[in-house]
PDB file of C-alpha atoms in Angstrom:
ATOM      1  CA  MET E   9     -13.081 -21.351 174.133  1.00 54.00           C
ATOM      2  CA  ALA E  10     -15.446 -24.298 173.699  1.00 62.00           C
ATOM      3  CA  ILE E  11     -19.191 -23.697 173.710  1.00 60.00           C
ATOM      4  CA  LYS E  12     -21.312 -26.609 174.853  1.00 66.00           C
ATOM      5  CA  ALA E  13     -24.485 -27.584 172.986  1.00 63.00           C
ATOM      6  CA  GLY E  14     -27.525 -25.951 174.555  1.00 60.00           C
ATOM      7  CA  SER E  15     -25.491 -23.147 176.129  1.00 58.00           C
ATOM      8  CA  LEU E  16     -26.713 -19.571 176.151  1.00 59.00           C
ATOM      9  CA  VAL E  17     -24.364 -17.257 174.307  1.00 56.00           C
ATOM     10  CA  ASP E  18     -24.344 -13.469 174.555  1.00 58.00           C
ATOM     11  CA  ALA E  19     -25.176 -11.338 171.540  1.00 56.00           C
ATOM     12  CA  CYS E  20     -22.183 -10.369 169.415  1.00 55.00           C
ATOM     13  CA  SER E  21     -20.514 -13.584 170.506  1.00 54.00           C
ATOM     14  CA  THR E  22     -18.159 -13.492 167.544  1.00 54.00           C
ATOM     15  CA  ARG E  23     -15.685 -11.736 169.814  1.00 59.00           C
ATOM     16  CA  ILE E  24     -15.371 -15.152 171.454  1.00 65.00           C
ATOM     17  CA  THR E  25     -15.559 -17.339 168.356  1.00 71.00           C
ATOM     18  CA  LYS E  26     -14.297 -16.165 164.982  1.00 77.00           C
ATOM     19  CA  THR E  27     -17.125 -16.704 162.516  1.00 73.00           C
ATOM     20  CA  GLY E  28     -15.847 -14.978 159.407  1.00 70.00           C
ATOM     21  CA  ALA E  29     -14.632 -18.176 157.762  1.00 73.00           C
ATOM     22  CA  TRP E  30     -18.043 -19.387 156.579  1.00 80.00           C
ATOM     23  CA  ARG E  31     -19.384 -16.281 154.801  1.00 89.00           C
ATOM     24  CA  THR E  32     -19.998 -16.120 151.048  1.00 93.00           C
ATOM     25  CA  PHE E  33     -19.873 -12.357 150.525  1.00 96.00           C
ATOM     26  CA  VAL E  34     -17.508  -9.783 151.961  1.00 96.00           C
ATOM     27  CA  PRO E  35     -17.979  -5.994 152.189  1.00 98.00           C
ATOM     28  CA  GLN E  36     -15.789  -3.930 149.908  1.00 98.00           C
ATOM     29  CA  PHE E  37     -15.429  -0.288 150.936  1.00 98.00           C
ATOM     30  CA  ASP E  38     -15.020   2.545 148.413  1.00 98.00           C
ATOM     31  CA  HIS E  39     -13.216   5.060 150.600  1.00 98.00           C
ATOM     32  CA  ASP E  40     -13.587   7.811 147.981  1.00 98.00           C
ATOM     33  CA  LYS E  41     -17.398   7.659 148.303  1.00 98.00           C
ATOM     34  CA  CYS E  42     -17.375   7.352 152.103  1.00 98.00           C
ATOM     35  CA  ILE E  43     -18.559  10.466 153.991  1.00 98.00           C
ATOM     36  CA  LYS E  44     -17.474   9.002 157.361  1.00 98.00           C
ATOM     37  CA  CYS E  45     -20.991   9.045 158.797  1.00 97.00           C
ATOM     38  CA  SER E  46     -20.227   5.942 160.917  1.00 97.00           C
ATOM     39  CA  LEU E  47     -23.525   4.217 160.062  1.00 98.00           C
ATOM     40  CA  CYS E  48     -21.704   1.059 158.959  1.00 98.00           C
ATOM     41  CA  GLU E  49     -19.940   0.887 162.318  1.00 97.00           C
ATOM     42  CA  ILE E  50     -23.103   1.694 164.267  1.00 96.00           C
ATOM     43  CA  TYR E  51     -25.366  -0.840 162.531  1.00 96.00           C
ATOM     44  CA  CYS E  52     -22.911  -3.740 162.157  1.00 96.00           C
ATOM     45  CA  PRO E  53     -24.566  -6.473 164.258  1.00 92.00           C
ATOM     46  CA  GLU E  54     -21.194  -8.042 165.038  1.00 90.00           C
ATOM     47  CA  GLY E  55     -19.390  -4.808 165.871  1.00 92.00           C
ATOM     48  CA  CYS E  56     -16.578  -5.672 163.486  1.00 93.00           C
ATOM     49  CA  ILE E  57     -16.287  -2.368 161.582  1.00 97.00           C
ATOM     50  CA  HIS E  58     -13.887   0.170 163.036  1.00 96.00           C
ATOM     51  CA  GLN E  59     -12.175   3.348 161.937  1.00 96.00           C
ATOM     52  CA  VAL E  60      -8.471   2.814 161.277  1.00 96.00           C
ATOM     53  CA  ASP E  61      -6.318   5.731 160.140  1.00 96.00           C
ATOM     54  CA  GLY E  62      -9.474   7.668 159.227  1.00 95.00           C
ATOM     55  CA  LEU E  63     -11.003   4.847 157.141  1.00 97.00           C
ATOM     56  CA  PHE E  64     -13.745   2.424 158.096  1.00 98.00           C
ATOM     57  CA  VAL E  65     -12.625  -1.183 157.698  1.00 97.00           C
ATOM     58  CA  PRO E  66     -14.190  -4.517 158.647  1.00 96.00           C
ATOM     59  CA  ASP E  67     -12.362  -7.092 160.732  1.00 94.00           C
ATOM     60  CA  LEU E  68     -12.859 -10.049 158.416  1.00 93.00           C
ATOM     61  CA  ASP E  69     -12.140 -12.565 161.174  1.00 91.00           C
ATOM     62  CA  TYR E  70     -15.542 -11.653 162.623  1.00 90.00           C
ATOM     63  CA  CYS E  71     -17.547 -10.338 159.641  1.00 94.00           C
ATOM     64  CA  LYS E  72     -20.372 -12.699 158.664  1.00 93.00           C
ATOM     65  CA  GLY E  73     -21.053 -10.991 155.325  1.00 95.00           C
ATOM     66  CA  CYS E  74     -24.623 -10.121 156.321  1.00 95.00           C
ATOM     67  CA  SER E  75     -24.647  -6.896 154.219  1.00 97.00           C
ATOM     68  CA  VAL E  76     -26.239  -4.714 156.917  1.00 98.00           C
ATOM     69  CA  CYS E  77     -23.379  -2.223 156.489  1.00 98.00           C
ATOM     70  CA  ALA E  78     -23.939  -2.010 152.723  1.00 98.00           C
ATOM     71  CA  ASN E  79     -27.699  -1.602 153.160  1.00 98.00           C
ATOM     72  CA  GLU E  80     -27.278   1.229 155.695  1.00 98.00           C
ATOM     73  CA  CYS E  81     -24.636   3.208 153.781  1.00 98.00           C
ATOM     74  CA  PRO E  82     -26.280   6.386 152.422  1.00 98.00           C
ATOM     75  CA  ARG E  83     -23.575   6.877 149.766  1.00 98.00           C
ATOM     76  CA  MET E  84     -23.508   3.245 148.574  1.00 98.00           C
ATOM     77  CA  ALA E  85     -19.797   3.186 149.421  1.00 99.00           C
ATOM     78  CA  ILE E  86     -19.983  -0.472 150.475  1.00 99.00           C
ATOM     79  CA  THR E  87     -20.677  -3.285 148.044  1.00 98.00           C
ATOM     80  CA  MET E  88     -20.889  -6.957 148.826  1.00 98.00           C
ATOM     81  CA  VAL E  89     -18.608  -9.031 146.622  1.00 98.00           C
ATOM     82  CA  LEU E  90     -18.162 -12.773 146.347  1.00 96.00           C
ATOM     83  CA  GLU E  91     -15.308 -13.762 148.609  1.00 92.00           C
ATOM     84  CA  GLU E  92     -12.413 -15.523 146.966  1.00 85.00           C
ATOM     85  CA  LYS E  93     -11.368 -18.533 149.019  1.00 71.00           C
TER      86      LYS E  93
END
């Protein structure tokens, strides 16, 4: 889908355009520390964290590496690490 310059785009528009390719940091989840509180999923501004087989995982095609999930995690189970390209 092409987006024209000057167009209005809905919030969470990454579902239309994959934006994960330009990030510098990526969230790394420590599933042993995770208490499954869902705060990472709730606060992710792009809605790209979902529970899969009982574990929360980011969809890296849409994750911008903003670190909101890591900042909201009460158990510090998410760390932001430099993405290897």
